[in-house]
mmCIF file of C-alpha atoms and ligand atoms in Angstrom:
data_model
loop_
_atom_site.group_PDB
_atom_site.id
_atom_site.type_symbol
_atom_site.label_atom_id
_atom_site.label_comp_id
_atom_site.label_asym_id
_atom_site.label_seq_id
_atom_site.Cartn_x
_atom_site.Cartn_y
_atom_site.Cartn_z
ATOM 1 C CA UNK T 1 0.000 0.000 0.000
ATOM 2 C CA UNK T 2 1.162 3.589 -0.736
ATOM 3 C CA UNK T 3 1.391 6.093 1.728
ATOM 4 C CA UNK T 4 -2.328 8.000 1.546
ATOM 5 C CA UNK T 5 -0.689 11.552 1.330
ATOM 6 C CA UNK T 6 1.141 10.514 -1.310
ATOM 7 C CA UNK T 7 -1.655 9.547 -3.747
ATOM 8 C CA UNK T 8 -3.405 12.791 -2.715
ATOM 9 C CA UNK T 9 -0.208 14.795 -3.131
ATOM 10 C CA UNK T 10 0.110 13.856 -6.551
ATOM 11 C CA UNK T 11 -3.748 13.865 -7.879
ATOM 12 C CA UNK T 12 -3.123 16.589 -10.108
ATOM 13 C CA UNK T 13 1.045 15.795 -11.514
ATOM 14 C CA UNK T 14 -0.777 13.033 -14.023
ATOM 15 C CA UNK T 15 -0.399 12.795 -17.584
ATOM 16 C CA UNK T 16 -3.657 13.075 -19.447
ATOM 17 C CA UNK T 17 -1.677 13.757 -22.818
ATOM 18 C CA UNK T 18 1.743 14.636 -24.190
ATOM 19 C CA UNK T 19 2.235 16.125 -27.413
ATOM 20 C CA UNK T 20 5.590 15.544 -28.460
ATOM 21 C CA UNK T 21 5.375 15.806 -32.533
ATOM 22 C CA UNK T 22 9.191 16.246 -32.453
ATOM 23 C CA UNK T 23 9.368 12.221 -32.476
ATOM 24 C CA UNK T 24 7.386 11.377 -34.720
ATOM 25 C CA UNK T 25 4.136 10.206 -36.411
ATOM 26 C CA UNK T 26 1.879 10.072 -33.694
ATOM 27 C CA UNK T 27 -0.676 7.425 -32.641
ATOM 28 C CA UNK T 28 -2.801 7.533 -29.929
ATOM 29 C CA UNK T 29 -4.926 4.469 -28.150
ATOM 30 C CA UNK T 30 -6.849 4.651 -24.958
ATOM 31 C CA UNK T 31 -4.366 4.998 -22.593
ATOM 32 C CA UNK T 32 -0.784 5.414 -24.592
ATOM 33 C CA UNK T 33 0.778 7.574 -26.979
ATOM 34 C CA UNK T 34 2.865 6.088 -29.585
ATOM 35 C CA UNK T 35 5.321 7.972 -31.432
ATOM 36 C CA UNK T 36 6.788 6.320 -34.573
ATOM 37 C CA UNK T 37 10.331 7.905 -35.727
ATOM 38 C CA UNK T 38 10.101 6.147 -39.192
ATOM 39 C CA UNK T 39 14.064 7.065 -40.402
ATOM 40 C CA UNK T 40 15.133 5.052 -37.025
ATOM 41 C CA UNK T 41 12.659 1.859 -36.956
ATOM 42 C CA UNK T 42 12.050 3.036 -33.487
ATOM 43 C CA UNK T 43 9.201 3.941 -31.512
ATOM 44 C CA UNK T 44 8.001 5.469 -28.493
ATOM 45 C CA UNK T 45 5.801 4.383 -26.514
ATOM 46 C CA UNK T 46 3.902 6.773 -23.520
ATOM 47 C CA UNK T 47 1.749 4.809 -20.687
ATOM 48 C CA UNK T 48 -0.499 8.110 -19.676
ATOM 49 C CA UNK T 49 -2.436 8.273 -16.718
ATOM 50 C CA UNK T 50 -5.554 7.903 -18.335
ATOM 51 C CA UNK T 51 -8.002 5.236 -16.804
ATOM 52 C CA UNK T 52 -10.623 4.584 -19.665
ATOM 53 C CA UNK T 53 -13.916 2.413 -19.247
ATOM 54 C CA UNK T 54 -16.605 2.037 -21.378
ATOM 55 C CA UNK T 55 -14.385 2.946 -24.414
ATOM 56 C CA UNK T 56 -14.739 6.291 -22.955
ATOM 57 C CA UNK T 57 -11.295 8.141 -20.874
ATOM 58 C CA UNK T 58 -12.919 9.037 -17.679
ATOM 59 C CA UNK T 59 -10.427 10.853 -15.574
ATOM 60 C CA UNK T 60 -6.556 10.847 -14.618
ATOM 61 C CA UNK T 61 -5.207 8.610 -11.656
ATOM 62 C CA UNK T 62 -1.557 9.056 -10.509
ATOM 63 C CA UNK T 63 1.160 6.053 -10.905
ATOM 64 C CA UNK T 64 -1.181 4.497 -13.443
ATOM 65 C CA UNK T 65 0.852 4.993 -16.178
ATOM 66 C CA UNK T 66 4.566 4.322 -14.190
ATOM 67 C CA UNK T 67 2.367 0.794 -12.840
ATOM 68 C CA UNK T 68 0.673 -0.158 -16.280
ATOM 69 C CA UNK T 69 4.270 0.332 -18.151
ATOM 70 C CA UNK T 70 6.302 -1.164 -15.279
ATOM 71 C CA UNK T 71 4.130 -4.547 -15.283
ATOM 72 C CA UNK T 72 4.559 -4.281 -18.895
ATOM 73 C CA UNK T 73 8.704 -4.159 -18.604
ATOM 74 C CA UNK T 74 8.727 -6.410 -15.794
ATOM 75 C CA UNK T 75 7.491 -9.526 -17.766
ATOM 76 C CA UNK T 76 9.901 -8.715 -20.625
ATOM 77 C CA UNK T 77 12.742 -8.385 -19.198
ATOM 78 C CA UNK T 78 11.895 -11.882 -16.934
ATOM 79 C CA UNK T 79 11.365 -13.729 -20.392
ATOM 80 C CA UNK T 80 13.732 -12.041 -22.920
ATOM 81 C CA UNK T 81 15.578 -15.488 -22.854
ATOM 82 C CA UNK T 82 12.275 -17.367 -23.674
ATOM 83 C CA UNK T 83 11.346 -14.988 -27.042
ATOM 84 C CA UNK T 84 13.039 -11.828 -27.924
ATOM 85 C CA UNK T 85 10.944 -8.291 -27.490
ATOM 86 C CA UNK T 86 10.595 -4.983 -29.282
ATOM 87 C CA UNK T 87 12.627 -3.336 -26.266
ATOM 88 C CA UNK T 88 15.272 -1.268 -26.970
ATOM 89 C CA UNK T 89 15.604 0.814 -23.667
ATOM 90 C CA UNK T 90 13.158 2.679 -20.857
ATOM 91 C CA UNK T 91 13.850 6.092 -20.607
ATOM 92 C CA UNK T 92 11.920 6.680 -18.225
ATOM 93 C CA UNK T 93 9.103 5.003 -15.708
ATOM 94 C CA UNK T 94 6.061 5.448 -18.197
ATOM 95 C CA UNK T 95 8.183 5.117 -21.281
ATOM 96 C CA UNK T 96 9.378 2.051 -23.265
ATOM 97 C CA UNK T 97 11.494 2.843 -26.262
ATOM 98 C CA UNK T 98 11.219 0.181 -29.148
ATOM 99 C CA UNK T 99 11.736 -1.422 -32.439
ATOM 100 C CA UNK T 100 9.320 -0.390 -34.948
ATOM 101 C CA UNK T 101 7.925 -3.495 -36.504
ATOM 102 C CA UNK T 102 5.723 -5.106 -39.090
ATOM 103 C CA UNK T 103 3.124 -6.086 -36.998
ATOM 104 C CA UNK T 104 2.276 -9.663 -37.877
ATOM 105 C CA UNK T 105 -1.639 -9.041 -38.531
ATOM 106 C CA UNK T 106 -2.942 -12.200 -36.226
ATOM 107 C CA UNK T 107 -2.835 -11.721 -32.255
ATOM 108 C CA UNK T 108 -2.573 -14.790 -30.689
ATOM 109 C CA UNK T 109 -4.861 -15.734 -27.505
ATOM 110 C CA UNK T 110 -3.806 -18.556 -25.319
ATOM 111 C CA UNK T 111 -6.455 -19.986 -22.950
ATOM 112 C CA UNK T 112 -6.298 -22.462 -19.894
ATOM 113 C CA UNK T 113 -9.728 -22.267 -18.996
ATOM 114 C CA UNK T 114 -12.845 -21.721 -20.627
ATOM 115 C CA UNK T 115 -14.818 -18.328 -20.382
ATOM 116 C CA UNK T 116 -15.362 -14.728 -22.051
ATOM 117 C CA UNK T 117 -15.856 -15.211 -25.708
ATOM 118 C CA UNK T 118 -14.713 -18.424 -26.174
ATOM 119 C CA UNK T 119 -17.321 -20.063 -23.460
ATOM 120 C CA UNK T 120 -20.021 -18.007 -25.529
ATOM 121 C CA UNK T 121 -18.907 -19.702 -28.389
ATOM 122 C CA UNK T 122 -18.782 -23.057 -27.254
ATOM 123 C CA UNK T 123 -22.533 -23.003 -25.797
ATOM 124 C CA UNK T 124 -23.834 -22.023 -28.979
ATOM 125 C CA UNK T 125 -21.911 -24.874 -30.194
ATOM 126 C CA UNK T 126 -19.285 -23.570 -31.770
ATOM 127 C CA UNK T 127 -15.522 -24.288 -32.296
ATOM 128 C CA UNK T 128 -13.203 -21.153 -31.901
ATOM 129 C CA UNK T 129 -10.040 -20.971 -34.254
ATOM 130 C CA UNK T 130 -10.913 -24.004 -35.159
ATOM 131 C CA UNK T 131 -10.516 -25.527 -32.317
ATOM 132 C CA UNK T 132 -13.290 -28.085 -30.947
ATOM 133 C CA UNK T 133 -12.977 -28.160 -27.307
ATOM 134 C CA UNK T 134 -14.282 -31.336 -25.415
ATOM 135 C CA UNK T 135 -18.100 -31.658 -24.610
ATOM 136 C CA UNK T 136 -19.320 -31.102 -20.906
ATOM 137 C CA UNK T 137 -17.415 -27.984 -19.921
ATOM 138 C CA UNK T 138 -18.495 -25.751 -17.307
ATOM 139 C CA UNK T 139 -18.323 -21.888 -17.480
ATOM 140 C CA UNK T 140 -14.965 -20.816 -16.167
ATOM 141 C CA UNK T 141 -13.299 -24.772 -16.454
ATOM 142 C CA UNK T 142 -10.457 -25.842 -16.687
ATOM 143 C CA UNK T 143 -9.024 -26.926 -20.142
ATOM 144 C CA UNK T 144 -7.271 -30.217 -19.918
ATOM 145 C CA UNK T 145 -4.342 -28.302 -22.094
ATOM 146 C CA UNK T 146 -3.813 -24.306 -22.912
ATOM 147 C CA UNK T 147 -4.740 -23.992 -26.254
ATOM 148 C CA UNK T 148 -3.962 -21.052 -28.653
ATOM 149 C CA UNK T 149 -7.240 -19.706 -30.054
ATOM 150 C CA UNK T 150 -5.603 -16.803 -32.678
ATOM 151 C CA UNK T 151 -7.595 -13.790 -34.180
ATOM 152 C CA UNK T 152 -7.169 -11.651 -37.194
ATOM 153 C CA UNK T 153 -5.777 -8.125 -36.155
ATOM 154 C CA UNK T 154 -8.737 -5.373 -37.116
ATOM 155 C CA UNK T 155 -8.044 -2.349 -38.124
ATOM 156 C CA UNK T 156 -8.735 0.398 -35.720
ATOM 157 C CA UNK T 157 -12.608 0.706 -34.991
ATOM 158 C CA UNK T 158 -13.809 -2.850 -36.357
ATOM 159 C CA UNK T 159 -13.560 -6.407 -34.398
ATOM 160 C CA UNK T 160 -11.287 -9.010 -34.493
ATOM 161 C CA UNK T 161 -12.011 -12.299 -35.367
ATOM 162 C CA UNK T 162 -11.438 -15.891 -34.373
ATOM 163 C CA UNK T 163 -9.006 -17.675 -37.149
ATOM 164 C CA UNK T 164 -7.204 -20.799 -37.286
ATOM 165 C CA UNK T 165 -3.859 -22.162 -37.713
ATOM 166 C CA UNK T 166 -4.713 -23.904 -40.951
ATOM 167 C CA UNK T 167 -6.192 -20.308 -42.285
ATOM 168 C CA UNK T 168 -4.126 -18.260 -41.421
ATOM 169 C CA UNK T 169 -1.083 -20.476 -43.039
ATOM 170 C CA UNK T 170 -3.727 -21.064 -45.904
ATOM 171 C CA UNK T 171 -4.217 -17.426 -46.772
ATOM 172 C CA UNK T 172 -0.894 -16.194 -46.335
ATOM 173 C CA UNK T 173 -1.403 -14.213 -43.551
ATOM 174 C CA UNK T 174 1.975 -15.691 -41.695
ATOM 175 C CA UNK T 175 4.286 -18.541 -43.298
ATOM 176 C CA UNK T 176 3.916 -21.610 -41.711
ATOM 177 C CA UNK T 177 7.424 -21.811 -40.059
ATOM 178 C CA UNK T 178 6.936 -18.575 -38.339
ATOM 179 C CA UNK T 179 3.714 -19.298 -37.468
ATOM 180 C CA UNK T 180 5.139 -22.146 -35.712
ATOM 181 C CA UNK T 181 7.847 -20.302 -34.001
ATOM 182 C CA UNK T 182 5.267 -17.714 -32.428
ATOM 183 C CA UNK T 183 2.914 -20.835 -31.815
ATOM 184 C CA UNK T 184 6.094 -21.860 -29.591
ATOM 185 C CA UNK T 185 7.072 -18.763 -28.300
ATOM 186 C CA UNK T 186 3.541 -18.008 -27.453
ATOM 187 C CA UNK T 187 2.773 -21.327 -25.063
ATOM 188 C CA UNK T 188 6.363 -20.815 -23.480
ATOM 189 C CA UNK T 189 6.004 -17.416 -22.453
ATOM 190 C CA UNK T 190 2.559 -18.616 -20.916
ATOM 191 C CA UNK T 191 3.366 -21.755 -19.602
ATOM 192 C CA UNK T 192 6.307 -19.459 -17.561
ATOM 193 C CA UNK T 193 4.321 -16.462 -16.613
ATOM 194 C CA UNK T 194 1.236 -19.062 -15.400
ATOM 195 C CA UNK T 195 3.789 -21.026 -13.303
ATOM 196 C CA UNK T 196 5.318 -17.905 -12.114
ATOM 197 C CA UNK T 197 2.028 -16.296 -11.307
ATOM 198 C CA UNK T 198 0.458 -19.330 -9.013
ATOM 199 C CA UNK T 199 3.418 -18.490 -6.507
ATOM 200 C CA UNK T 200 1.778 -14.924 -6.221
ATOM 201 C CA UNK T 201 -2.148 -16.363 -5.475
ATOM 202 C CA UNK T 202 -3.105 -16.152 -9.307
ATOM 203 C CA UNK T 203 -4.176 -17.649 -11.631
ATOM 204 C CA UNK T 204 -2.946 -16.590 -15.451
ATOM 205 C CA UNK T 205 -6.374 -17.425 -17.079
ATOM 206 C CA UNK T 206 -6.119 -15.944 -20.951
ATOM 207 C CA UNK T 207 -3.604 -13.611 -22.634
ATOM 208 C CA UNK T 208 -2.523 -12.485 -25.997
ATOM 209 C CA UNK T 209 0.384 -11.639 -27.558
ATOM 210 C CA UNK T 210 1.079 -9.860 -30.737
ATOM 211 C CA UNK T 211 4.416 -10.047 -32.683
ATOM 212 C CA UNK T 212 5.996 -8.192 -35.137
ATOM 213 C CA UNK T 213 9.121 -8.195 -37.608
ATOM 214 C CA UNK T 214 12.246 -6.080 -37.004
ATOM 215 C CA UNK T 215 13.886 -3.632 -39.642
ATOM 216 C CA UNK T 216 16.274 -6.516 -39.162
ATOM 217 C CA UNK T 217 14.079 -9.443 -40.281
ATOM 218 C CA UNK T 218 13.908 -10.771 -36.555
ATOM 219 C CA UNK T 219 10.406 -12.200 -34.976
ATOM 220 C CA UNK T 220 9.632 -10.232 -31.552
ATOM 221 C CA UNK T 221 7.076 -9.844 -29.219
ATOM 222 C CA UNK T 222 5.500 -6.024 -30.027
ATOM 223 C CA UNK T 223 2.823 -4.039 -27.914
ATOM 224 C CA UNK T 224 2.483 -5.196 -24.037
ATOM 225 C CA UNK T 225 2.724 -8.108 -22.092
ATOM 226 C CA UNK T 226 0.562 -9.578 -19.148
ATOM 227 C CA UNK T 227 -0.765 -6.307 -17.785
ATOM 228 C CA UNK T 228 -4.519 -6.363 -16.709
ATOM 229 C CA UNK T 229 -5.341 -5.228 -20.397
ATOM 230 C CA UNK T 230 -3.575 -8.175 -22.381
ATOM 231 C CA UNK T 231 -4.594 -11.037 -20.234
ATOM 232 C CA UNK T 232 -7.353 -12.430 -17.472
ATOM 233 C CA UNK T 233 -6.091 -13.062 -14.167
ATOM 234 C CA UNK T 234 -8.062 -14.610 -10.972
ATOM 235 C CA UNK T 235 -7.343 -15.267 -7.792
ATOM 236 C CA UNK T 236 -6.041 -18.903 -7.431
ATOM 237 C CA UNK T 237 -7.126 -19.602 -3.106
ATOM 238 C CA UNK T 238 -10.607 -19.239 -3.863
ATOM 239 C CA UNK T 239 -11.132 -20.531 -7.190
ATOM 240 C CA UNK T 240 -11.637 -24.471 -6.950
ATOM 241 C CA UNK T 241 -14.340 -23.961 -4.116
ATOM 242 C CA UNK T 242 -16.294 -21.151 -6.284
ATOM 243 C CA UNK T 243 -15.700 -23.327 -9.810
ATOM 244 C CA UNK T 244 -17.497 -26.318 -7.601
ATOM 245 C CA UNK T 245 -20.222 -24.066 -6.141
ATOM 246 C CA UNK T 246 -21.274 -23.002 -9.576
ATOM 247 C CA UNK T 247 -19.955 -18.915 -8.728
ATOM 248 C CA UNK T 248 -17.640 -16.827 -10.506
ATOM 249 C CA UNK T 249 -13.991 -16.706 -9.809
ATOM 250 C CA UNK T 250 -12.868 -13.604 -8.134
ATOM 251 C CA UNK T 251 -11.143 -11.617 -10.534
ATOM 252 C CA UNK T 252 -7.964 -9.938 -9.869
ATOM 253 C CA UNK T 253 -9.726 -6.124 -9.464
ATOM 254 C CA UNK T 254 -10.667 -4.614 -13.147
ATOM 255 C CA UNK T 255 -14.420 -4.203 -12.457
ATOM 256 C CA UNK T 256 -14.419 -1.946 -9.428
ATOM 257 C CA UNK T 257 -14.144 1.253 -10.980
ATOM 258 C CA UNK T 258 -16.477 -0.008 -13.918
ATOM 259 C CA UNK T 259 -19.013 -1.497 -10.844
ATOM 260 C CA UNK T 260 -18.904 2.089 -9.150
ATOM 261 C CA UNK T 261 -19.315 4.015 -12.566
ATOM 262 C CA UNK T 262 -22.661 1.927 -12.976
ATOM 263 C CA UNK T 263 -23.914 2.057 -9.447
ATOM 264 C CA UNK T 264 -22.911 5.363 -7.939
ATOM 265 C CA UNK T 265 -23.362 7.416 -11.137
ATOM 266 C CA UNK T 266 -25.393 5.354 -13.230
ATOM 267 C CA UNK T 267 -22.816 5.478 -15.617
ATOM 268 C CA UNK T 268 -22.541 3.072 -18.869
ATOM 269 C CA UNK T 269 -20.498 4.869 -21.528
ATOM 270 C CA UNK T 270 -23.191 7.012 -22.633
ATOM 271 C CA UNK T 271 -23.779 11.093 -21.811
ATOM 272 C CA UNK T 272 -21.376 13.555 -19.757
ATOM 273 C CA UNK T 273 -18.844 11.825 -18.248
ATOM 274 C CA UNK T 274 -19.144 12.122 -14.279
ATOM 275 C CA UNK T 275 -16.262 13.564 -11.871
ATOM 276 C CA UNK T 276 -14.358 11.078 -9.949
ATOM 277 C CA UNK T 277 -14.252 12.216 -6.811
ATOM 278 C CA UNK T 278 -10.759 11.753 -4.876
ATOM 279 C CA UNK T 279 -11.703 8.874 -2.262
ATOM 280 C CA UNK T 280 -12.395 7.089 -5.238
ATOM 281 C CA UNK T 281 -9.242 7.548 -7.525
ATOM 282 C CA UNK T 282 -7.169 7.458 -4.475
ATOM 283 C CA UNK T 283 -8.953 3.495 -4.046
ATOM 284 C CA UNK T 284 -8.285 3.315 -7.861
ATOM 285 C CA UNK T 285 -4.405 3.680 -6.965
ATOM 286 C CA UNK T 286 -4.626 1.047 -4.237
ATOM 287 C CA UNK T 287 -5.797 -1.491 -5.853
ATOM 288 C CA UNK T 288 -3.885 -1.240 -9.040
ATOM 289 C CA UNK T 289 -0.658 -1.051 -7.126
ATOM 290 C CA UNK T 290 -2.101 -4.303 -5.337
ATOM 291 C CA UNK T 291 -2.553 -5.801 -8.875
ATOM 292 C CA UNK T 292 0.811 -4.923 -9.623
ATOM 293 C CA UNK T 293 2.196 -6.141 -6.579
ATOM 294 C CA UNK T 294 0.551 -9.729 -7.254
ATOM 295 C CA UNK T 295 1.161 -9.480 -10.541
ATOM 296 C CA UNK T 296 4.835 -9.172 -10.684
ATOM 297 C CA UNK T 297 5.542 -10.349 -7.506
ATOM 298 C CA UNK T 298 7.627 -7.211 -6.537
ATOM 299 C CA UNK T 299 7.166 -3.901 -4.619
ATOM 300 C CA UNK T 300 5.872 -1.135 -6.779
ATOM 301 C CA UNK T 301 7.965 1.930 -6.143
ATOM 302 C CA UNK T 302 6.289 5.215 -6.738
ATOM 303 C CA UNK T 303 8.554 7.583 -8.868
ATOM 304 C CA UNK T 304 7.793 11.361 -7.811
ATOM 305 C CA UNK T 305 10.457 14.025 -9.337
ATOM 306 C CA UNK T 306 8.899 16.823 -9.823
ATOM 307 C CA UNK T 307 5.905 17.709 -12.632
ATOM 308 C CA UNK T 308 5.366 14.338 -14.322
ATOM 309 C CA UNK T 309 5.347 15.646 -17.809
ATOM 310 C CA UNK T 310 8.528 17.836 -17.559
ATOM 311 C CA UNK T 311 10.476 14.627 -16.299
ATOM 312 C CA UNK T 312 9.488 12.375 -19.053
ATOM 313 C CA UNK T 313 10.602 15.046 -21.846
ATOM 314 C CA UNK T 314 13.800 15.579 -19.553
ATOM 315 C CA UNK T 315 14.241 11.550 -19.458
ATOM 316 C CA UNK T 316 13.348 11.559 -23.291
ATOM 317 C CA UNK T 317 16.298 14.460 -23.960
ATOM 318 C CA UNK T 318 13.521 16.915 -25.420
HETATM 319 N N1 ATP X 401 7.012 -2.412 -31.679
HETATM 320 C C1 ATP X 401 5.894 -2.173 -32.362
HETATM 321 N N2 ATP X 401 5.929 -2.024 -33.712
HETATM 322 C C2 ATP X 401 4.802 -1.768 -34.400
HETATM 323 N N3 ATP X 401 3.574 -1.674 -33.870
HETATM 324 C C3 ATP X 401 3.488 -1.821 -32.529
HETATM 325 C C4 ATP X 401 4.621 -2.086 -31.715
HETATM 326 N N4 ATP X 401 4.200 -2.195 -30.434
HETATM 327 C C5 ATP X 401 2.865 -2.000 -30.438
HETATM 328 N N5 ATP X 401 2.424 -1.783 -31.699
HETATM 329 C C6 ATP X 401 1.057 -1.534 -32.146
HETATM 330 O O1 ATP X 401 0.710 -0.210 -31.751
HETATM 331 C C7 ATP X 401 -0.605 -0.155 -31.343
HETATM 332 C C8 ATP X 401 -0.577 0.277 -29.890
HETATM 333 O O2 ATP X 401 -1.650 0.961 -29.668
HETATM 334 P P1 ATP X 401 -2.279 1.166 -28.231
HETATM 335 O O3 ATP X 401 -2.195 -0.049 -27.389
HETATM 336 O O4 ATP X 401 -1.720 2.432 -27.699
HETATM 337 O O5 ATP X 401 -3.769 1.385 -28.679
HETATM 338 P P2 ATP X 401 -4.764 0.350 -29.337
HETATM 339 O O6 ATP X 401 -4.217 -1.041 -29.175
HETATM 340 O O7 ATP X 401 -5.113 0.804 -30.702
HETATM 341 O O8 ATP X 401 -6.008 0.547 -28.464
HETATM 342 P P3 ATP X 401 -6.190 0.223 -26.921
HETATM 343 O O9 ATP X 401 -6.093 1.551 -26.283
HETATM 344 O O10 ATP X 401 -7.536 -0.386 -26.839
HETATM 345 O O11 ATP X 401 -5.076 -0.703 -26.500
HETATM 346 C C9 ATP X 401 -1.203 -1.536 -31.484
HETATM 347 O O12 ATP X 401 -1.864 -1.652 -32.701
HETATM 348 C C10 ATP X 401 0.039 -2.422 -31.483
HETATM 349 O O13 ATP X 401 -0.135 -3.564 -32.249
HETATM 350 MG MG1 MG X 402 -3.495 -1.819 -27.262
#
């Protein structure tokens, strides 16, 4: 836990956004800033401290970006050996600087247990990515083996969807032999971050991965890598007697700010977005640092140096 006064002390240093067109062609997603220095095959990469829900960004929480990035850099720099990554160097706390890829266009989804879209799937009857998984599942089950259940890569705005191995080989999406290496790479890197993860009281449920190709020709693991938005995580003491009394694992904490949205301000996505009031990003803080604590295992340690902004341009030599 963080020291109260801290959180409150730094409400207001956050990064909301960071316009820093001096790097680059700019892309922005929910919660980062990417800027893509074309020349250099490099790109930079800016966790904010914007905490979206709803597709909508709702307000500005200190650390988030520092703990989103940091969970991010922990888990490639524990399995660098297992599959190389996109890192180049972190200049600074919320900032990963990278190799600009070719962004192979499937992502590939690894599952251990049945639920989300593929249990919706299977009730209707359904295979996902061609795979057929065996009858008599439960919601939330076990699988007797992870499986990888790949998707196309949308472009921005539309959906991804389920593929298989056999298509994606078939329509040229990715040659076979590096599909097979990322098929590898893909169940190592989970099989270490699940084992690694059930010493911390978790369980590593789903994640994806995406790769990409270097300006060098070399396959890497691009965007982020088990944070709480690339994978499903729940909590591993209390799942076996929940699975067996029919109730929903506990999930490592993603829908309290969503649950509060909806209850205290009636809040679904739609109409002016409501003010957060302090209490409730200062919770916000708590229990993402918790997540990050369980997550990676380690201490999170806050980094406060003045006006956020001003040290990530001094950190990026701008
Ligand atoms: N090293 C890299 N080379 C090329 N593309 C990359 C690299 N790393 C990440 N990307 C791509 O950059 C984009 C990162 O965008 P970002 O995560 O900020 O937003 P998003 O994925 O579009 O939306 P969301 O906010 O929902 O995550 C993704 O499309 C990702 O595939
Ligand atoms: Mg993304």
């Amino acid at each position: 836990m963080l020291d109260e006064s801290l959180i409150r002390d730094q409400l207001h240093n956050t990064v909301h956004e960071i316009k820093l067109p001096q790097l680059g062609k700019h892309y922005r997603g929910k919660v980062r800033e990417n800027f893509i220095d074309e020349e250099n095959h490099q790109r930079i990469i800016i966790s904010t401290d914007r905490l979206s829900a709803f597709d909508k960004v709702i307000t500005t929480i200190p650390f988030k970006g520092q703990l989103l990035n940091q969970m991010s850099t922990f888990w490639f720099e524990k399995t660098k050996h297992i599959a190389p990554n996109h890192i180049i160097d972190i200049p600074d706390p919320n900032v990963v600087r990278v190799h600009e890829c070719q962004s192979l266009p499937v992502e590939m989804i690894v599952r251990a247990y049945i639920t989300g879209s593929a249990w919706r799937a299977y009730q209707k009857g359904e295979s996902v990515s061609g795979i057929t998984f065996p009858a008599g599942l439960k919601n939330y089950q076990k699988l007797p083996e992870p499986v990888i259940t790949p998707t196309t890569k949308a472009e921005v705005g539309e959906h991804d969807l389920p593929i298989s191995r056999e298509e994606i080989i078939a329509k040229g999406l990715v040659e076979e032999d590096v599909y097979t290496d990322i098929e590898k790479k893909t169940m190592d890197l989970f099989k270490f971050a699940s084992d690694y993860c059930a010493q911390n009281n978790l369980i590593l449920v789903d994640c994806k991965f995406e790769f990409g190709k270097t300006h060098d020709g070399e396959i890497v693991v691009i965007d982020e890598i088990f944070t709480p938005d690339a994978s499903r995580f729940w909590i591993k003491d209390s799942y076996q007697e929940r699975f067996e009394k029919g109730e929903k694992p506990e999930i490592l904490d993603k829908e309290f700010f969503r649950q509060w949205l909806i209850k205290e301000k009636n809040f679904m996505g739609d109409g002016p977005i409501p003010e957060i009031p302090d209490d409730i990003k200062v919770e916000f803080v708590n229990r993402y640092v918790q997540s990050f604590e369980m997550i990676t295992g380690q201490d999170f340690v806050p980094v406060v140096e003045g006006n956020v902004i001003e040290r990530i341009k001094k950190n990026l030599k701008i």
